[in-house]
Amino acid sequence: MNNFTEIIKSINSFLPEISVIITLLLCLIADLIIRKKSPVVTIIAIAGLLVSAYFVYMQSAIQESLFSGMLVIDPFAVFFKYLFILSSIIILIFFEFSNEIKESTHKNEYSYLILSLVLGSFLMASSVNLLMMYLSLELASLTSYILAGYTKSEKKSSESSMKYLIYGAASSGIMLYGMSLLYGFTGSLDIYEISRYLSNNPTPNAFIYITMIMIAAGFGYKTSSVPFHFWTPDVYEGSPTPVTAFLAVTSSAAGFSIITRFFLTTFLGSTQIVDGAFSIIAGIHWQDIIIVISVASMIVGNFVAIWQKSLKRLLGYSSIAQGGYMLAGLVVADKIGLTAMLIYLSAYLFMNLGAFFVTILIVNKLGTDDIEKMKGLGYRMPFIGVAMSVFMLALSGIPATVGFIGKFYLVTALMKPGAGFLWFAIVLMLNSVVSLFFYLKVVKNMFLERAENTDELPGIKFSFQSYIVLILLLIPTIFFGLYFGPIVKLAESSAVFFGIK
Amino acid sequence: MAELKILGIGVLSWMVFLPVLGMIIVLALPKSQTKAIKYIATGFMVLLMLISVYMLANFDSSKAGVNSLEGLQFVEKVTWIDVDFPAAMIGKIHIEYFLGADGLSFPMVLLTALIGFVGAVASFSVKKNEKGYYAMYLFLITGMMGTFVALDFFLFFVFWEIMLFPMYFLIGIWGGERRLYAAIKFFLYTLFGSVFMLIVMIALFFSSKDPQTGLHTFNLITLMNPQTFPPESFFGVLGNTWRLLAFAGLFIGFAIKVPVFPFHTWLPDAHVEAPTAISVILAGVLLKLGTYGLIRISFPIFPDAARYFMYPMAILAAINIIYGALCAMAQKDFKKLIAYSSISHMGYVLLGMASLTTIGMNGAIFQMFNHGTITAVMFLMVGVIYDRAHTRGLYDFGGLANKMPKYFAVTMIAFFASIGLPGLSAFISESFIFLGGFNNEMIRIVTIVSATGIILNAAYILWTVQRVFLGELPSKWDGLNDISGRELLSSVPLIVIIIVLGIYPSLFINLMSNSVTQLISFIMK
């Protein structure tokens, strides 16, 4: 009976997920009844997500464990749930704008695929059990394979889905092996139990390192971090643009939520945070692994992006690098680092989705995302061009945009006295100088270069709604760059894990 | 803390944000209204000049400012960002919208308003996408003005970086042949420098502890107080390695902007490719941001390091002076010649600063202003001839003195001022700088060596006069018209200032001398 009451009690706190599931089913049914071109299914999906957001809001101040310690609710998970809901609502709106999607006959099916990925991400953000982590990760991954390959007629799309699937299967297999090793050694799947075991029993270093690397492979694949990034550019290029945006923002944010929770909970020697710093079990230097992944992601992402000719590939490599920056926040392993990471994630949401929305609009009109073909485009669509420049400058971290705030807090966290990561801060900032080069390449082609016949080509007009969406993405990008108090406060209050004080 | 308000808003906020207002109006106008756009933008610059004159009338030069809050004028201080973290982590992040002027920054504010106006008039010759041009131009003025009056390091940094991207577009869209290369080079160089500035900024934040509130701070005035740094912090012990490193880091950031050898290579490219008005802004105001940063941030916060690095800075200054002059001599392109002469003249500024004497520092700030006005005229004059002849080759011309007498007169005044002819403003500032250098025994030898730059300077200028204005007029230039009314309008005010300040320099020196005395006594303490 105890288990039963536990489940009943947990279901009360499981309402955000349940509302997503119900919405998903509603969308499935509605799709059968309603015309394919109508936006009703998208509207149902958005409404369902808003309902779910309400339930998430009800959990704001709660910290509790659900389903016999499978999942937890804490401010950290709540933050990510908001992030997933906001980004997927924006992306559902993107679907209505993208010709690539609208021309396909299964536009509505995207809605419930998105919803099921949101469900997976919700679970990823709150799972504290290795098995649950694996299952939620797989739920999210399987959906993304389908999403990536959904435009079946496109050869590139199928190819990218295939690559995604193979890399995904391999890395989740490796992760599962790592988890089973950890289970075999510690005798528990619960990460709090594992943490307790590891801090009380001496552990062979080599063993721990192997496990950590294997598990990092699975998570790193989700966050598209080097060296688990090989799928990223191909998949980003091959998928329909809104799906790319979804993978780059929502799905990788889910990856960050799980990698952060795993490392910051499993390897804690004590659940007391002293002076904002997490006390890591002596002798387990998991940060070393993250440092390598983070630095490699920044350098590879930024330097390879320089040579890209396709805008989507460029954004793909850029998101690898951005992921590297965010992991820097995890390396610091204290509350300020975690806060900085959450700030960066929120900044990343606005600026990256903005960049992808412009990409969607451009691909709609030009039919290609070749940067060389965008010469002089800024003169034919001035507002869109200016917006793109703002997003690009934000991504490279120029002040007065939200991107700078993210970088500022990351560097601040790295430079905190006693953290000893001054070199890391310098590497990060130098990387952002490199990144400026390729972000400006887009701006350069739109404004500085002119096609032979720029002046003769007619201006390109966009629908009123697309300007609205663009402005809604531009405002936070600039506003939070100038007045970042609220975003910092939100992130700071969200950097709280269940069971860790 | 004197305040001065117009319509309830502080006068410095007007100075900084009026151009943004102008930009919004310009953007709201239809693209075809090029005349309206030009006049409105210029009107805003006139307004800026009027406010700066109003400020001048209210400026109390007896107040020193620099590191004392009481001595600052036109102060505006509002909390901008205020986020609490648990004290053991980083405590409160408190960032202020803190503007103020003193004898160090006020001359630069005047210069920015003046050159901004001149540049706006000179921009009338822009023939492509005027709307975008003026919008970017006005935004650039905001960035520069903001940097000169910001007294919170974070705010300073934001303005410092904000000005990069209008400049990028101005060079990149309206520039010459190799504009793409020049624009990205400018952007990357400066951004590279600001990496170190950001790192030092955050390090300063963490080591500081406001004696009054006990919080970390970005407030530059508080950071200048040695008591702000507890002994156990990074910068707690005077002369320790961290302080020296931080000074060096800041110096790289500022030196790239000045530009100091070996970070100077972006300047000739940017100057040659930029349209005339942007060259004027670049040489007239933008380069001063680097040296201004040194006296506003590096020297007062790290006085020990400033003394430590006095000699290397003087050496770099000497290299700038002589190397710049030699390069100028070798140029065949009129604009490139002036670009290298800028490098040489900014070397004088650095030398004056490195002397760490009152007179040298006075000379340095005066030279910043003079170089701004003189080089602006020279670039305007290059623009005049380029608009007519579509070439800037020094060897393509000859005998223009008779053909374009008014042009010849204006150019000669600027040229002679640049050489440092007595009676013109730069003579005073250069002699002050050398006096300051001689007064400092440490760098006396370096000063003597640098003084040879004066001869080189005269050599390349006079040689240019000979090549362009004297001799036979090639027959292809028979059709050249003399300088027009609009072109005179942009250059004559500057010429008047050059002459007036040459005859009666106290007008200017009185503005800053108290602040400079305070700064030097504070550094040498």
PDB file of C-alpha atoms in Angstrom, chain A residues 275-276 335-336 339 379 393 398-400 404 408-409 411-412 415-417 422 425-426 429-430 433 436-437 440 443-444 447-449 482-485 488-489 492, chain B residues 80-86 88-90 93 95 129 154 157-158 161-162 165 168-169 172-173 179-180 184 187-188 191-192 195 198-199 201-203 206 218 242:
ATOM      1  CA  ASP A 275      30.309  29.179   0.511  1.00  0.00           C
ATOM      2  CA  GLY A 276      28.413  28.303  -2.627  1.00  0.00           C
ATOM      3  CA  LYS A 335      26.764  28.056  -7.379  1.00  0.00           C
ATOM      4  CA  ILE A 336      27.992  31.047  -9.293  1.00  0.00           C
ATOM      5  CA  THR A 339      24.146  30.411 -12.247  1.00  0.00           C
ATOM      6  CA  TYR A 379      19.683  45.839 -48.668  1.00  0.00           C
ATOM      7  CA  LEU A 393      26.775  40.097 -32.479  1.00  0.00           C
ATOM      8  CA  ILE A 398      29.336  42.008 -27.906  1.00  0.00           C
ATOM      9  CA  PRO A 399      28.028  44.200 -25.069  1.00  0.00           C
ATOM     10  CA  ALA A 400      24.533  45.625 -25.006  1.00  0.00           C
ATOM     11  CA  PHE A 404      27.662  39.514 -23.466  1.00  0.00           C
ATOM     12  CA  PHE A 408      30.449  38.145 -18.525  1.00  0.00           C
ATOM     13  CA  TYR A 409      29.008  35.900 -15.855  1.00  0.00           C
ATOM     14  CA  VAL A 411      34.161  34.712 -17.020  1.00  0.00           C
ATOM     15  CA  THR A 412      33.280  36.115 -13.624  1.00  0.00           C
ATOM     16  CA  MET A 415      37.822  34.185 -12.277  1.00  0.00           C
ATOM     17  CA  LYS A 416      36.370  33.941  -8.809  1.00  0.00           C
ATOM     18  CA  PRO A 417      39.260  34.090  -6.347  1.00  0.00           C
ATOM     19  CA  LEU A 422      42.085  32.447 -14.995  1.00  0.00           C
ATOM     20  CA  ALA A 425      38.678  32.619 -18.759  1.00  0.00           C
ATOM     21  CA  ILE A 426      41.339  33.873 -21.148  1.00  0.00           C
ATOM     22  CA  MET A 429      37.420  35.154 -24.280  1.00  0.00           C
ATOM     23  CA  LEU A 430      40.014  34.582 -26.982  1.00  0.00           C
ATOM     24  CA  VAL A 433      37.271  36.837 -30.622  1.00  0.00           C
ATOM     25  CA  LEU A 436      33.400  37.033 -34.084  1.00  0.00           C
ATOM     26  CA  PHE A 437      35.149  36.354 -37.359  1.00  0.00           C
ATOM     27  CA  LEU A 440      30.603  38.677 -38.896  1.00  0.00           C
ATOM     28  CA  VAL A 443      26.838  40.154 -41.547  1.00  0.00           C
ATOM     29  CA  LYS A 444      29.550  40.909 -44.061  1.00  0.00           C
ATOM     30  CA  PHE A 447      25.665  44.221 -45.877  1.00  0.00           C
ATOM     31  CA  LEU A 448      29.275  44.747 -46.825  1.00  0.00           C
ATOM     32  CA  GLU A 449      29.338  42.683 -49.971  1.00  0.00           C
ATOM     33  CA  LEU A 482      20.980  46.312 -21.058  1.00  0.00           C
ATOM     34  CA  TYR A 483      19.012  45.352 -17.991  1.00  0.00           C
ATOM     35  CA  PHE A 484      20.003  41.901 -16.930  1.00  0.00           C
ATOM     36  CA  GLY A 485      18.989  42.025 -13.289  1.00  0.00           C
ATOM     37  CA  VAL A 488      20.391  36.902 -13.238  1.00  0.00           C
ATOM     38  CA  LYS A 489      18.039  36.755 -10.293  1.00  0.00           C
ATOM     39  CA  GLU A 492      20.536  32.524  -9.243  1.00  0.00           C
TER      40      GLU A 492
ATOM     41  CA  TRP B  80      21.723  50.127 -12.969  1.00  0.00           C
ATOM     42  CA  ILE B  81      22.120  46.507 -11.977  1.00  0.00           C
ATOM     43  CA  ASP B  82      21.924  45.224  -8.471  1.00  0.00           C
ATOM     44  CA  VAL B  83      21.942  41.480  -7.938  1.00  0.00           C
ATOM     45  CA  ASP B  84      22.564  39.813  -4.628  1.00  0.00           C
ATOM     46  CA  PHE B  85      24.593  36.666  -4.406  1.00  0.00           C
ATOM     47  CA  PRO B  86      25.486  35.044  -1.100  1.00  0.00           C
ATOM     48  CA  ALA B  88      30.814  34.152   0.281  1.00  0.00           C
ATOM     49  CA  MET B  89      30.359  33.610  -3.465  1.00  0.00           C
ATOM     50  CA  ILE B  90      30.760  37.037  -4.955  1.00  0.00           C
ATOM     51  CA  ILE B  93      27.039  42.706  -8.200  1.00  0.00           C
ATOM     52  CA  ILE B  95      26.738  48.282 -11.408  1.00  0.00           C
ATOM     53  CA  ASN B 129      22.599  54.665 -48.532  1.00  0.00           C
ATOM     54  CA  PHE B 154      31.415  48.100 -16.629  1.00  0.00           C
ATOM     55  CA  PHE B 157      33.501  48.693 -21.219  1.00  0.00           C
ATOM     56  CA  VAL B 158      30.012  48.544 -22.696  1.00  0.00           C
ATOM     57  CA  GLU B 161      32.708  47.818 -27.308  1.00  0.00           C
ATOM     58  CA  ILE B 162      29.468  49.316 -28.570  1.00  0.00           C
ATOM     59  CA  PHE B 165      30.209  47.722 -34.739  1.00  0.00           C
ATOM     60  CA  TYR B 168      32.801  48.176 -38.667  1.00  0.00           C
ATOM     61  CA  PHE B 169      29.848  49.025 -40.865  1.00  0.00           C
ATOM     62  CA  GLY B 172      32.962  48.099 -44.372  1.00  0.00           C
ATOM     63  CA  ILE B 173      30.076  49.553 -46.357  1.00  0.00           C
ATOM     64  CA  ARG B 179      37.229  47.915 -47.045  1.00  0.00           C
ATOM     65  CA  LEU B 180      36.259  44.385 -46.043  1.00  0.00           C
ATOM     66  CA  ILE B 184      37.353  43.116 -39.973  1.00  0.00           C
ATOM     67  CA  PHE B 187      37.146  44.893 -35.291  1.00  0.00           C
ATOM     68  CA  LEU B 188      39.290  41.878 -34.448  1.00  0.00           C
ATOM     69  CA  LEU B 191      38.200  43.014 -29.635  1.00  0.00           C
ATOM     70  CA  PHE B 192      41.427  41.149 -28.969  1.00  0.00           C
ATOM     71  CA  VAL B 195      39.649  40.545 -23.924  1.00  0.00           C
ATOM     72  CA  LEU B 198      37.535  42.463 -19.526  1.00  0.00           C
ATOM     73  CA  ILE B 199      39.755  40.072 -17.597  1.00  0.00           C
ATOM     74  CA  MET B 201      37.997  44.478 -15.099  1.00  0.00           C
ATOM     75  CA  ILE B 202      36.691  41.335 -13.448  1.00  0.00           C
ATOM     76  CA  ALA B 203      39.900  40.863 -11.497  1.00  0.00           C
ATOM     77  CA  PHE B 206      36.952  40.667  -7.220  1.00  0.00           C
ATOM     78  CA  PHE B 218      33.220  48.606 -10.637  1.00  0.00           C
ATOM     79  CA  TRP B 242      49.371  40.828 -10.347  1.00  0.00           C
TER      80      TRP B 242
END
